[in-house]
Tab-separated table of C-alpha atoms in Angstrom:
chain	number	residue	atom	x	y	z
A	646	MET	CA	-48.205	23.339	-70.519
A	647	ILE	CA	-45.692	25.224	-72.345
A	648	LYS	CA	-43.165	22.875	-73.553
A	649	THR	CA	-41.647	24.897	-75.918
A	650	ALA	CA	-39.773	27.836	-77.348
A	651	SER	CA	-42.578	28.293	-79.731
A	652	GLN	CA	-45.822	27.612	-77.590
A	653	TYR	CA	-44.516	30.656	-75.190
A	654	HIS	CA	-43.611	33.015	-78.324
A	655	ASP	CA	-47.131	32.371	-79.615
A	656	PHE	CA	-49.032	32.285	-76.171
A	657	THR	CA	-47.130	35.507	-75.452
A	658	GLY	CA	-47.829	36.826	-78.622
A	659	TYR	CA	-49.675	40.630	-79.166
A	660	ILE	CA	-52.633	40.633	-81.169
A	661	ARG	CA	-54.392	43.650	-81.901
A	662	GLY	CA	-57.645	44.443	-80.371
A	663	LYS	CA	-57.152	41.738	-78.070
A	664	ILE	CA	-54.638	43.017	-75.208
A	665	ALA	CA	-56.798	42.952	-72.021
A	666	GLY	CA	-56.138	45.916	-70.265
A	667	HIS	CA	-53.939	45.545	-67.285
A	668	TYR	CA	-54.134	47.703	-63.784
A	669	LEU	CA	-50.840	48.543	-62.283
A	670	ASP	CA	-50.806	47.981	-59.013
A	671	TRP	CA	-48.717	51.200	-57.718
A	672	GLN	CA	-49.298	50.426	-54.556
A	673	ASN	CA	-46.898	46.822	-54.587
A	674	GLN	CA	-44.709	48.159	-57.413
A	675	PRO	CA	-41.548	45.931	-57.017
A	676	ASN	CA	-38.265	47.263	-55.469
A	677	VAL	CA	-35.415	47.706	-58.293
A	678	PHE	CA	-32.671	46.476	-56.118
A	679	LYS	CA	-32.073	44.054	-54.271
A	680	GLU	CA	-30.445	43.855	-50.415
A	681	TYR	CA	-29.345	41.778	-47.714
A	682	GLN	CA	-30.017	43.428	-44.489
A	683	GLY	CA	-27.890	42.247	-41.246
A	684	ILE	CA	-25.091	41.891	-43.968
A	685	GLU	CA	-21.699	44.906	-44.095
A	686	PRO	CA	-21.270	45.682	-47.312
A	687	ILE	CA	-17.988	45.403	-48.695
A	688	PRO	CA	-17.434	49.394	-50.359
A	689	LEU	CA	-15.702	48.730	-53.740
A	690	PRO	CA	-12.254	51.175	-54.514
A	691	GLU	CA	-14.027	54.609	-56.225
A	692	ASP	CA	-10.502	56.174	-57.267
A	693	ILE	CA	-9.757	54.424	-60.031
A	694	PRO	CA	-8.429	55.620	-62.990
A	695	PRO	CA	-10.426	56.236	-65.960
A	696	LEU	CA	-10.168	54.091	-69.479
A	697	LYS	CA	-9.662	56.447	-73.036
A	698	GLN	CA	-10.415	53.566	-75.544
A	699	ASN	CA	-12.522	54.356	-78.091
A	700	LEU	CA	-15.279	52.249	-78.780
A	701	LEU	CA	-15.221	50.890	-82.107
A	702	SER	CA	-11.513	51.001	-81.728
A	703	LEU	CA	-12.110	48.895	-78.437
A	704	LEU	CA	-14.391	46.428	-80.393
A	705	LYS	CA	-11.381	45.914	-83.493
A	706	GLU	CA	-8.784	45.156	-81.282
A	707	GLU	CA	-7.689	41.597	-80.864
A	708	GLY	CA	-9.033	39.224	-78.230
A	709	ALA	CA	-7.183	38.956	-74.860
A	710	ASP	CA	-4.448	36.269	-74.037
A	711	SER	CA	-5.184	32.979	-73.399
A	712	ALA	CA	-4.699	33.371	-69.766
A	713	SER	CA	-5.702	36.584	-67.702
A	714	LYS	CA	-3.670	38.621	-65.599
A	715	ARG	CA	-3.859	38.926	-62.163
A	716	ILE	CA	-6.623	40.795	-61.548
A	717	ASP	CA	-7.378	42.787	-57.847
A	718	ILE	CA	-10.056	44.581	-55.739
A	719	SER	CA	-9.678	47.814	-58.300
A	720	ASP	CA	-10.164	45.983	-61.148
A	721	LEU	CA	-13.233	44.083	-60.103
A	722	ALA	CA	-14.528	47.109	-58.941
A	723	LEU	CA	-14.223	48.792	-62.214
A	724	ILE	CA	-15.278	45.708	-64.265
A	725	LEU	CA	-18.634	45.552	-62.200
A	726	ARG	CA	-19.083	49.459	-62.180
A	727	LEU	CA	-18.540	49.321	-66.498
A	728	THR	CA	-21.454	46.669	-66.131
A	729	CYS	CA	-23.992	47.559	-64.497
A	730	CYS	CA	-24.167	51.296	-62.635
A	731	LEU	CA	-26.530	54.527	-62.069
A	732	THR	CA	-25.849	57.602	-63.974
A	733	ALA	CA	-28.238	59.656	-63.106
A	734	LYS	CA	-30.665	60.129	-60.992
A	735	VAL	CA	-34.574	62.437	-61.589
A	736	ARG	CA	-36.679	63.507	-58.054
A	737	SER	CA	-40.363	62.740	-58.397
A	738	ALA	CA	-43.300	62.435	-56.531
A	739	GLY	CA	-43.339	58.740	-56.499
A	740	GLY	CA	-39.617	58.971	-55.105
A	741	ASP	CA	-36.436	59.332	-56.936
A	742	PHE	CA	-36.027	57.123	-60.055
A	743	TYR	CA	-32.139	56.080	-61.467
A	744	TYR	CA	-31.013	55.719	-64.715
A	745	ARG	CA	-28.254	52.807	-65.341
A	746	ASN	CA	-25.868	52.283	-68.147
A	747	THR	CA	-28.103	49.231	-69.572
A	748	ALA	CA	-31.206	49.456	-71.404
A	749	SER	CA	-34.393	47.682	-69.629
A	750	ALA	CA	-38.027	47.135	-70.580
A	751	GLY	CA	-39.841	49.579	-68.654
A	752	ALA	CA	-36.806	50.615	-66.897
A	753	LEU	CA	-37.727	47.796	-64.275
A	754	TYR	CA	-34.360	46.201	-64.457
A	755	PRO	CA	-34.815	42.259	-63.182
A	756	THR	CA	-31.425	41.753	-63.904
A	757	GLU	CA	-28.907	40.711	-60.392
A	758	ILE	CA	-25.149	40.422	-60.601
A	759	TYR	CA	-23.138	37.553	-58.294
A	760	ALA	CA	-19.464	37.275	-58.560
A	761	ALA	CA	-17.306	34.665	-57.381
A	762	THR	CA	-13.620	35.405	-56.564
A	763	SER	CA	-10.427	32.734	-55.970
A	764	GLY	CA	-7.239	34.591	-56.020
A	765	ILE	CA	-8.643	38.057	-56.175
A	766	LYS	CA	-6.311	40.687	-54.538
A	767	GLY	CA	-7.594	42.744	-51.714
A	768	ILE	CA	-10.531	40.605	-51.549
A	769	ASP	CA	-11.167	36.966	-49.894
A	770	ASP	CA	-12.206	34.968	-51.992
A	771	GLY	CA	-16.332	34.397	-51.985
A	772	LEU	CA	-19.790	34.623	-53.743
A	773	TYR	CA	-20.926	38.022	-53.489
A	774	HIS	CA	-23.552	39.793	-54.705
A	775	PHE	CA	-23.220	43.423	-56.424
A	776	GLU	CA	-25.340	45.959	-54.873
A	777	ILE	CA	-25.675	47.915	-58.146
A	778	HIS	CA	-27.055	51.362	-55.507
A	779	ARG	CA	-24.266	51.175	-53.592
A	780	GLN	CA	-21.358	50.073	-55.497
A	781	SER	CA	-20.658	47.455	-52.617
A	782	LEU	CA	-20.427	43.573	-51.821
A	783	SER	CA	-22.449	41.415	-49.591
A	784	THR	CA	-21.050	38.373	-48.685
A	785	LEU	CA	-23.165	35.013	-49.417
A	786	ARG	CA	-20.704	32.791	-49.239
A	787	SER	CA	-16.896	32.237	-47.960
A	788	GLY	CA	-14.491	30.161	-50.113
A	789	ASP	CA	-13.208	29.555	-53.289
A	790	PHE	CA	-15.941	28.037	-55.648
A	791	ALA	CA	-15.032	28.710	-59.043
A	792	ASP	CA	-13.417	25.399	-59.419
A	793	HIS	CA	-17.086	23.941	-57.958
A	794	ILE	CA	-18.769	26.489	-60.650
A	795	SER	CA	-16.836	24.570	-63.448
A	796	ARG	CA	-18.846	21.280	-62.810
A	797	PHE	CA	-22.141	23.035	-63.743
A	798	ILE	CA	-21.248	24.439	-66.931
A	799	PHE	CA	-21.849	22.239	-69.234
A	800	ARG	CA	-18.608	22.918	-72.430
A	801	PRO	CA	-16.404	24.395	-69.958
A	802	ALA	CA	-12.975	25.620	-71.107
A	803	GLY	CA	-10.731	23.508	-69.119
A	804	LYS	CA	-9.193	25.967	-67.402
A	805	SER	CA	-9.267	27.399	-63.509
A	806	PRO	CA	-12.114	29.913	-63.328
A	807	HIS	CA	-10.393	33.561	-61.804
A	808	LEU	CA	-13.790	35.053	-61.738
A	809	VAL	CA	-16.753	33.816	-62.251
A	810	ILE	CA	-19.841	36.355	-62.521
A	811	ILE	CA	-23.654	34.747	-62.973
A	812	PHE	CA	-26.534	37.114	-63.924
A	813	SER	CA	-30.299	36.147	-62.699
A	814	ALA	CA	-33.588	37.803	-63.094
A	815	ILE	CA	-36.213	38.380	-60.781
A	816	CYS	CA	-39.319	37.470	-62.709
A	817	PHE	CA	-41.426	39.613	-60.735
A	818	ARG	CA	-39.894	42.990	-61.393
A	819	SER	CA	-41.057	42.653	-65.210
A	820	SER	CA	-43.822	40.655	-64.974
A	821	TRP	CA	-45.524	43.326	-63.006
A	822	LYS	CA	-46.053	45.170	-66.115
A	823	TYR	CA	-45.461	43.094	-68.661
A	824	ARG	CA	-47.424	40.117	-67.390
A	825	ASP	CA	-46.617	36.113	-68.898
A	826	ARG	CA	-44.546	38.119	-71.899
A	827	ALA	CA	-42.039	39.400	-69.169
A	828	TYR	CA	-39.217	36.284	-69.525
A	829	ARG	CA	-38.553	38.134	-73.005
A	830	TYR	CA	-37.579	40.982	-71.164
A	831	HIS	CA	-35.609	38.783	-68.454
A	832	LEU	CA	-33.223	37.551	-71.550
A	833	LEU	CA	-33.395	40.602	-73.161
A	834	ASP	CA	-31.957	43.274	-70.499
A	835	THR	CA	-29.869	40.393	-69.590
A	836	GLY	CA	-28.355	40.108	-72.453
A	837	HIS	CA	-27.974	43.749	-72.510
A	838	VAL	CA	-26.221	44.106	-68.997
A	839	ILE	CA	-23.849	40.740	-70.772
A	840	GLU	CA	-22.425	43.027	-73.526
A	841	ASN	CA	-21.760	45.650	-70.814
A	842	LEU	CA	-19.604	42.881	-69.354
A	843	PHE	CA	-18.316	42.097	-72.774
A	844	PHE	CA	-16.958	45.772	-73.535
A	845	ALA	CA	-15.296	46.245	-69.478
A	846	MET	CA	-13.161	42.972	-70.411
A	847	LYS	CA	-12.363	44.098	-73.973
A	848	ALA	CA	-11.285	47.167	-72.093
A	849	LEU	CA	-9.136	45.308	-70.071
A	850	ARG	CA	-8.032	42.862	-72.132
A	851	LEU	CA	-9.217	40.072	-70.475
A	852	PRO	CA	-10.233	36.736	-71.498
A	853	LEU	CA	-14.321	36.140	-71.207
A	854	ASP	CA	-16.464	32.918	-72.134
A	855	VAL	CA	-20.265	33.459	-71.624
A	856	TYR	CA	-22.073	30.012	-71.410
A	857	TYR	CA	-25.528	30.250	-71.184
A	858	ASP	CA	-25.496	26.312	-70.745
A	859	PHE	CA	-25.431	25.090	-67.142
A	860	ASN	CA	-26.835	23.209	-64.799
A	861	ASP	CA	-30.170	25.366	-63.509
A	862	ARG	CA	-30.638	24.341	-59.783
A	863	GLU	CA	-27.340	23.813	-58.685
A	864	ILE	CA	-26.333	27.498	-59.745
A	865	ASN	CA	-29.315	28.784	-57.884
A	866	ARG	CA	-28.617	26.738	-54.950
A	867	LEU	CA	-24.765	28.636	-55.305
A	868	ILE	CA	-25.555	31.548	-55.096
A	869	GLY	CA	-29.177	31.490	-53.062
A	870	VAL	CA	-32.550	32.473	-54.891
A	871	ASP	CA	-36.064	30.765	-54.599
A	872	ASP	CA	-35.949	29.730	-57.983
A	873	ASN	CA	-39.819	30.490	-58.275
A	874	ARG	CA	-38.812	33.610	-58.211
A	875	GLU	CA	-35.485	34.660	-59.662
A	876	VAL	CA	-33.536	32.403	-62.109
A	877	ALA	CA	-30.185	32.154	-63.046
A	878	LEU	CA	-30.074	32.399	-66.863
A	879	ALA	CA	-26.017	33.161	-67.445
A	880	VAL	CA	-22.759	32.350	-66.295
A	881	ALA	CA	-18.982	34.724	-67.038
A	882	VAL	CA	-16.072	32.978	-66.376
A	883	VAL	CA	-12.730	34.616	-66.603
A	884	CYS	CA	-10.105	32.027	-66.597
A	885	GLY	CA	-6.459	31.943	-65.536
A	886	SER	CA	-3.753	29.852	-66.395
A	887	GLY	CA	-4.282	26.874	-64.625
A	888	SER	CA	-6.322	23.598	-64.893
A	889	VAL	CA	-9.476	23.412	-63.334
A	890	ARG	CA	-8.350	21.405	-59.806
A	891	ASP	CA	-9.841	17.615	-59.535
A	892	LEU	CA	-11.305	17.599	-55.884
A	893	GLU	CA	-13.843	16.083	-54.228
A	894	VAL	CA	-15.582	19.339	-53.615
A	895	PRO	CA	-18.171	18.780	-51.281
A	896	SER	CA	-22.594	19.456	-51.852
A	897	ILE	CA	-23.369	23.265	-51.352
A	898	GLU	CA	-25.400	23.638	-47.970
A	899	LYS	CA	-28.892	26.016	-48.789
A	900	LEU	CA	-28.195	29.610	-48.327
A	901	PRO	CA	-30.226	30.604	-45.264
A	902	GLU	CA	-34.448	31.344	-45.139
A	903	ASN	CA	-33.886	34.657	-44.646
A	904	LEU	CA	-31.636	35.017	-47.787
A	905	ILE	CA	-33.224	32.974	-50.257
A	906	SER	CA	-36.349	35.395	-49.238
A	907	ARG	CA	-34.772	38.419	-50.561
A	908	SER	CA	-36.075	37.481	-53.883
A	909	ILE	CA	-39.025	38.945	-52.987
A	910	VAL	CA	-39.201	42.598	-53.986
A	911	SER	CA	-42.868	43.425	-53.549
A	912	GLY	CA	-45.412	43.082	-50.729
A	913	HIS	CA	-48.212	41.390	-53.182
A	914	GLU	CA	-46.669	38.966	-56.012
A	915	ILE	CA	-48.167	37.456	-58.759
A	916	ASP	CA	-47.637	34.575	-60.763
A	917	TYR	CA	-47.900	33.810	-64.100
A	918	PRO	CA	-47.287	30.503	-64.986
A	919	ALA	CA	-46.074	30.960	-68.409
A	920	ILE	CA	-42.848	32.044	-67.555
A	921	ASN	CA	-42.112	29.362	-65.081
A	922	GLU	CA	-42.906	26.534	-67.710
A	923	ILE	CA	-41.576	28.134	-70.131
A	924	HIS	CA	-38.252	28.518	-67.713
A	925	ARG	CA	-38.477	25.059	-66.151
A	926	ALA	CA	-39.107	23.326	-69.872
A	927	GLY	CA	-35.338	25.065	-70.752
A	928	GLU	CA	-33.538	23.764	-67.689
A	929	MET	CA	-32.417	20.442	-69.456
A	930	TYR	CA	-29.306	21.252	-71.516
A	931	GLU	CA	-29.253	19.143	-74.910
A	932	GLU	CA	-27.078	18.902	-77.285
A	933	LYS	CA	-27.623	19.919	-80.376
A	934	LYS	CA	-30.139	17.597	-82.040
A	935	ASP	CA	-31.105	18.584	-86.293
A	936	HIS	CA	-28.196	19.990	-87.801
A	937	SER	CA	-30.109	19.659	-91.377
A	938	HIS	CA	-30.941	23.600	-90.725
A	939	GLU	CA	-28.870	26.291	-91.008
A	940	PHE	CA	-29.589	30.156	-89.824
A	941	PRO	CA	-30.692	32.435	-91.323
A	942	VAL	CA	-34.092	31.247	-91.218
A	943	SER	CA	-36.449	33.248	-93.544
A	944	PRO	CA	-35.610	32.788	-97.211
A	945	SER	CA	-37.839	35.936	-98.113
A	946	LEU	CA	-34.958	38.120	-96.007
A	947	ILE	CA	-32.106	36.473	-98.414
A	948	PRO	CA	-31.017	38.442	-101.517
A	949	LYS	CA	-29.625	37.135	-104.409
A	950	THR	CA	-26.766	40.293	-104.106
A	951	TRP	CA	-24.795	41.452	-101.457
A	952	GLN	CA	-22.773	44.755	-100.745
A	953	ARG	CA	-19.831	44.727	-98.794
A	954	LEU	CA	-18.977	46.619	-96.241
A	955	GLN	CA	-15.791	48.676	-96.432
A	956	ASP	CA	-13.093	47.598	-93.916
A	957	SER	CA	-13.353	50.884	-91.627
A	958	PHE	CA	-15.887	53.403	-90.735
A	959	SER	CA	-15.463	57.021	-88.401
A	960	SER	CA	-16.927	59.903	-88.000
A	961	GLY	CA	-13.957	60.991	-86.231
A	962	GLN	CA	-16.034	62.164	-83.764
A	963	GLU	CA	-17.111	60.037	-81.288
A	964	ILE	CA	-17.422	59.761	-77.496
A	965	GLU	CA	-14.988	57.744	-75.522
A	966	TYR	CA	-16.109	54.069	-74.304
A	967	PRO	CA	-17.054	54.543	-70.871
A	968	ARG	CA	-18.536	58.135	-71.097
A	969	CYS	CA	-20.586	56.284	-73.930
A	970	LEU	CA	-22.280	53.830	-71.546
A	971	PHE	CA	-22.997	56.769	-68.823
A	972	MET	CA	-24.786	58.780	-71.122
A	973	ARG	CA	-27.122	56.013	-72.570
A	974	ARG	CA	-30.082	56.997	-72.926
A	975	SER	CA	-33.541	55.504	-74.506
A	976	SER	CA	-34.197	58.289	-76.661
A	977	ARG	CA	-37.387	58.988	-78.379
A	978	ASN	CA	-36.890	62.791	-79.367
A	979	PHE	CA	-36.054	61.693	-82.925
A	980	VAL	CA	-36.122	64.791	-85.618
A	981	ASP	CA	-36.850	63.918	-89.532
A	982	ALA	CA	-33.236	64.677	-90.402
A	983	PRO	CA	-30.779	62.056	-91.824
A	984	ILE	CA	-28.384	59.691	-90.740
A	985	SER	CA	-24.968	60.608	-92.319
A	986	SER	CA	-23.340	57.458	-94.008
A	987	ASN	CA	-20.351	57.337	-92.352
A	988	LYS	CA	-22.389	56.730	-88.932
A	989	PHE	CA	-24.691	54.358	-90.628
A	990	PHE	CA	-21.668	52.388	-91.794
A	991	SER	CA	-20.166	52.363	-88.390
A	992	LEU	CA	-23.394	51.496	-86.784
A	993	LEU	CA	-23.315	48.260	-89.276
A	994	ASP	CA	-19.555	47.857	-88.876
A	995	SER	CA	-19.831	47.951	-84.940
A	996	LEU	CA	-22.359	45.059	-85.501
A	997	CYS	CA	-20.028	42.138	-87.110
A	998	LEU	CA	-17.150	43.362	-85.026
A	999	ASN	CA	-16.004	40.558	-82.069
A	1000	TYR	CA	-20.067	38.832	-82.377
A	1001	HIS	CA	-18.732	35.573	-82.777
A	1002	PRO	CA	-17.344	34.142	-79.821
A	1003	ASN	CA	-15.513	30.629	-79.778
A	1004	PRO	CA	-17.160	28.452	-81.911
A	1005	GLU	CA	-16.437	25.848	-79.077
A	1006	ASN	CA	-18.836	27.275	-76.625
A	1007	ALA	CA	-21.911	26.320	-78.006
A	1008	SER	CA	-24.302	27.860	-76.174
A	1009	ILE	CA	-23.607	30.928	-78.012
A	1010	ASP	CA	-24.573	30.320	-81.473
A	1011	SER	CA	-24.869	33.048	-83.734
A	1012	SER	CA	-25.890	31.204	-86.571
A	1013	MET	CA	-29.216	31.020	-84.656
A	1014	LEU	CA	-30.318	35.002	-85.156
A	1015	SER	CA	-30.852	37.016	-88.444
A	1016	ILE	CA	-30.373	40.795	-88.681
A	1017	GLY	CA	-32.124	43.412	-90.964
A	1018	PHE	CA	-33.016	46.518	-90.880
A	1019	ILE	CA	-35.362	48.874	-92.212
A	1020	ALA	CA	-33.408	52.401	-93.825
A	1021	GLU	CA	-35.584	55.385	-93.793
A	1022	ASN	CA	-33.528	58.659	-93.186
A	1023	ILE	CA	-30.040	57.882	-94.236
A	1024	GLU	CA	-27.409	59.426	-96.499
A	1025	ASP	CA	-27.027	57.670	-100.204
A	1026	ILE	CA	-29.098	54.715	-99.020
A	1027	THR	CA	-32.623	54.158	-100.889
A	1028	SER	CA	-35.354	53.339	-98.222
A	1029	GLY	CA	-36.150	49.638	-97.479
A	1030	LEU	CA	-35.508	46.677	-95.829
A	1031	TYR	CA	-32.454	45.559	-95.777
A	1032	VAL	CA	-30.647	42.244	-94.155
A	1033	LEU	CA	-26.613	42.090	-92.433
A	1034	ASP	CA	-24.523	39.506	-92.427
A	1035	THR	CA	-21.837	40.076	-89.856
A	1036	ILE	CA	-20.031	36.484	-90.913
A	1037	LYS	CA	-19.105	38.046	-94.235
A	1038	ARG	CA	-19.758	41.855	-93.368
A	1039	ARG	CA	-22.001	42.038	-96.343
A	1040	PHE	CA	-25.410	43.429	-96.323
A	1041	GLU	CA	-28.234	44.243	-99.670
A	1042	MET	CA	-31.602	45.318	-99.662
A	1043	VAL	CA	-34.658	42.847	-99.697
A	1044	SER	CA	-37.343	45.311	-100.685
A	1045	SER	CA	-37.648	49.034	-101.453
A	1046	GLY	CA	-40.129	51.459	-100.131
A	1047	SER	CA	-40.881	53.299	-96.969
A	1048	LEU	CA	-41.332	50.834	-93.515
A	1049	THR	CA	-41.066	52.959	-90.701
A	1050	GLU	CA	-44.297	54.688	-90.661
A	1051	MET	CA	-46.126	51.376	-90.735
A	1052	MET	CA	-44.018	49.486	-88.327
A	1053	SER	CA	-44.720	52.338	-85.763
A	1054	HIS	CA	-48.019	51.336	-86.051
A	1055	VAL	CA	-46.527	47.663	-85.742
A	1056	CYS	CA	-45.042	48.486	-82.245
A	1057	LEU	CA	-48.287	48.981	-80.712
A	1058	ASP	CA	-49.429	52.975	-82.240
A	1059	GLN	CA	-45.756	54.127	-81.138
A	1060	GLU	CA	-45.978	57.619	-83.096
A	1061	TRP	CA	-42.562	58.578	-82.501
A	1062	LEU	CA	-40.824	55.092	-84.028
A	1063	LYS	CA	-41.927	56.632	-87.754
A	1064	SER	CA	-39.004	59.520	-86.943
A	1065	ALA	CA	-35.921	57.465	-86.503
A	1066	GLY	CA	-33.582	56.916	-89.689
A	1067	ILE	CA	-33.645	53.145	-88.719
A	1068	HIS	CA	-35.179	50.414	-87.342
A	1069	PHE	CA	-32.540	47.121	-86.644
A	1070	LEU	CA	-34.387	43.751	-86.648
A	1071	PHE	CA	-33.597	40.863	-84.570
A	1072	ILE	CA	-35.358	37.693	-86.115
A	1073	SER	CA	-35.126	33.766	-85.063
A	1074	ASN	CA	-38.006	31.073	-85.569
A	1075	PRO	CA	-38.692	29.720	-81.977
A	1076	GLY	CA	-39.773	26.182	-84.503
A	1077	LEU	CA	-36.124	26.027	-85.383
A	1078	LEU	CA	-34.442	26.556	-82.249
A	1079	ASP	CA	-36.694	24.185	-80.842
A	1080	ARG	CA	-35.531	21.323	-83.238
A	1081	LYS	CA	-31.885	22.248	-82.958
A	1082	TYR	CA	-31.688	22.981	-79.318
A	1083	GLY	CA	-34.603	22.280	-77.227
A	1084	PRO	CA	-36.457	24.764	-75.737
A	1085	ARG	CA	-33.079	26.218	-73.849
A	1086	GLY	CA	-32.631	27.389	-77.039
A	1087	TYR	CA	-34.904	30.532	-77.411
A	1088	ARG	CA	-32.549	31.908	-74.478
A	1089	TYR	CA	-29.778	31.773	-76.461
A	1090	ALA	CA	-31.622	33.775	-79.094
A	1091	MET	CA	-32.673	36.182	-76.555
A	1092	MET	CA	-30.023	37.239	-75.222
A	1093	THR	CA	-27.893	37.285	-77.850
A	1094	ALA	CA	-30.111	39.568	-79.097
A	1095	GLY	CA	-30.400	41.448	-76.064
A	1096	ARG	CA	-26.589	41.715	-76.496
A	1097	MET	CA	-26.658	42.968	-79.854
A	1098	GLY	CA	-29.342	45.353	-78.591
A	1099	GLN	CA	-26.897	46.983	-76.115
A	1100	ARG	CA	-24.454	47.581	-78.497
A	1101	ILE	CA	-26.003	49.620	-80.797
A	1102	TYR	CA	-27.088	51.892	-77.490
A	1103	ILE	CA	-24.112	52.168	-76.958
A	1104	SER	CA	-22.554	52.784	-80.992
A	1105	ALA	CA	-25.466	55.205	-81.496
A	1106	THR	CA	-24.561	57.060	-78.244
A	1107	SER	CA	-20.906	57.285	-79.615
A	1108	LEU	CA	-21.729	58.729	-82.855
A	1109	GLY	CA	-24.036	61.181	-81.057
A	1110	LEU	CA	-27.225	59.105	-82.215
A	1111	GLY	CA	-30.442	58.571	-80.098
A	1112	CYS	CA	-31.561	54.833	-79.743
A	1113	CYS	CA	-34.527	52.621	-78.203
A	1114	GLY	CA	-35.148	49.294	-77.959
A	1115	ILE	CA	-38.578	48.290	-78.640
A	1116	GLY	CA	-39.676	44.447	-77.462
A	1117	ALA	CA	-43.620	45.374	-77.509
A	1118	PHE	CA	-45.442	44.703	-80.833
A	1119	TYR	CA	-48.061	42.954	-82.820
A	1120	ASP	CA	-46.240	39.406	-83.428
A	1121	ASN	CA	-47.989	38.407	-86.683
A	1122	GLU	CA	-47.969	41.664	-87.874
A	1123	ALA	CA	-44.810	41.915	-87.829
A	1124	ALA	CA	-43.982	39.220	-89.050
A	1125	ASP	CA	-45.896	40.049	-92.298
A	1126	LEU	CA	-45.315	43.585	-92.750
A	1127	ILE	CA	-41.352	42.914	-92.592
A	1128	GLY	CA	-42.562	39.006	-95.375
A	1129	LEU	CA	-40.910	36.969	-92.716
A	1130	SER	CA	-41.562	32.883	-93.607
A	1131	ASN	CA	-41.374	29.017	-92.019
A	1132	ASP	CA	-42.815	30.731	-88.729
A	1133	SER	CA	-39.815	32.865	-88.344
A	1134	ARG	CA	-40.464	36.262	-85.767
A	1135	LEU	CA	-38.900	39.203	-84.857
A	1136	LEU	CA	-37.931	39.020	-81.260
A	1137	TYR	CA	-36.759	42.725	-80.714
A	1138	LEU	CA	-36.280	46.171	-82.167
A	1139	VAL	CA	-34.138	48.922	-81.727
A	1140	ALA	CA	-34.947	51.880	-83.531
A	1141	VAL	CA	-31.741	54.849	-83.722
A	1142	GLY	CA	-32.014	58.308	-85.108
A	1143	ARG	CA	-30.715	62.199	-85.367
A	1144	VAL	CA	-32.379	63.427	-81.891
A	1145	LYS	CA	-33.294	67.019	-80.721
A	1146	ARG	CA	-29.812	66.327	-77.924
A	1147	LEU	CA	-28.083	63.901	-76.831
A	1148	LEU	CA	-28.724	63.352	-72.998
A	1149	SER	CA	-25.980	63.540	-70.643
């Protein structure tokens, strides 16, 4: 029985020569679109004025006011479209395949989005499921549930929500291919989608609080999912100016079984127990238990001296933020050509900007994650392993030498990786996560890594660079290659480089 982050991460680690063959049952490939048959979808407005912001300028802007403006159905449509939408279609013998503006392991897209509205002009108060492929909403519950949701969030802002967006993951979509390791991708992929919401709220100057700490079972019951198949992972809140109303809220009735059963995405689903075990282990929210350790926790990745980032970097050729979202792809056609120093520093800058949220929201603690990178083909930068301090905006070399080819072999011998100019590394220590946050801390670190991975995707696209995230690697070999100690582990690798052409 898996009860800790350390146990799950070790259990799902890849070991060279010991990855069992896995037949993909194509006849039971999971459906990547969740629909509610019998519910008439509400189309979202399409004629919405485009946004024009430059991505890096957007990130540098100050946060929105504490109280949000009154948003309407057009604002909601734009928020959801920028958060997750289809961007292109490819026809194949197996049927049409749709690209999205978020990265996903194996393009299996486990994340679903639900929205609870309160006083939004043009749409009744209610709980809705966002149908990505139709850009529409399906009504699951009628009425104002915003204050009700606030009661199930730990450490809420205290203001009455104007809009609540709930992110869930359908387990079998990813476990069909990745089996017990799939929970890692549920968290990373959901982090990708959350970061797109962050961008959207920045662009619209709306305040946003994202919570990973909430009453799992009550939120799952509210959105009406079979929590053996689909689970809520994050709750995002746009607050209004009023305080949460102290009303007696009746218990939420269970949704009809025909709606709950929409969590089933294949005719023959296989249960992978480790996924259920690690998620259940983290259901009980725990206050921070151990304050004796500061992150990052890998002494071997802490240099003696640091170089500070300059105040501002820009290539002068960035693509507008909304267009970056629609151009985003996982690119593997890297070429052996250097990344300019301006673009390199812009990438580092993007990871430091607005990374650190409200410190009162304990569920997103940036200190739980270390960020390093392997530089290989960058103008005026020596090849080697570096660490990035996003709080003090500085970086420094840990060791010199060429590592990208060796890392490509660690990443299941994917040769294309060695042509990337830089490998970003997201690192944490599952054991310390357990001691500091309990097993729920694994969700914090992995979703935060996913958020930063998506930020690199969008930033790289804005700079005309290719990008691809990697969650599959031989775990112990990766730790040995980059010299991790104290049981620290690589959670996610995101490669960036020059490409033959940027897909559009």
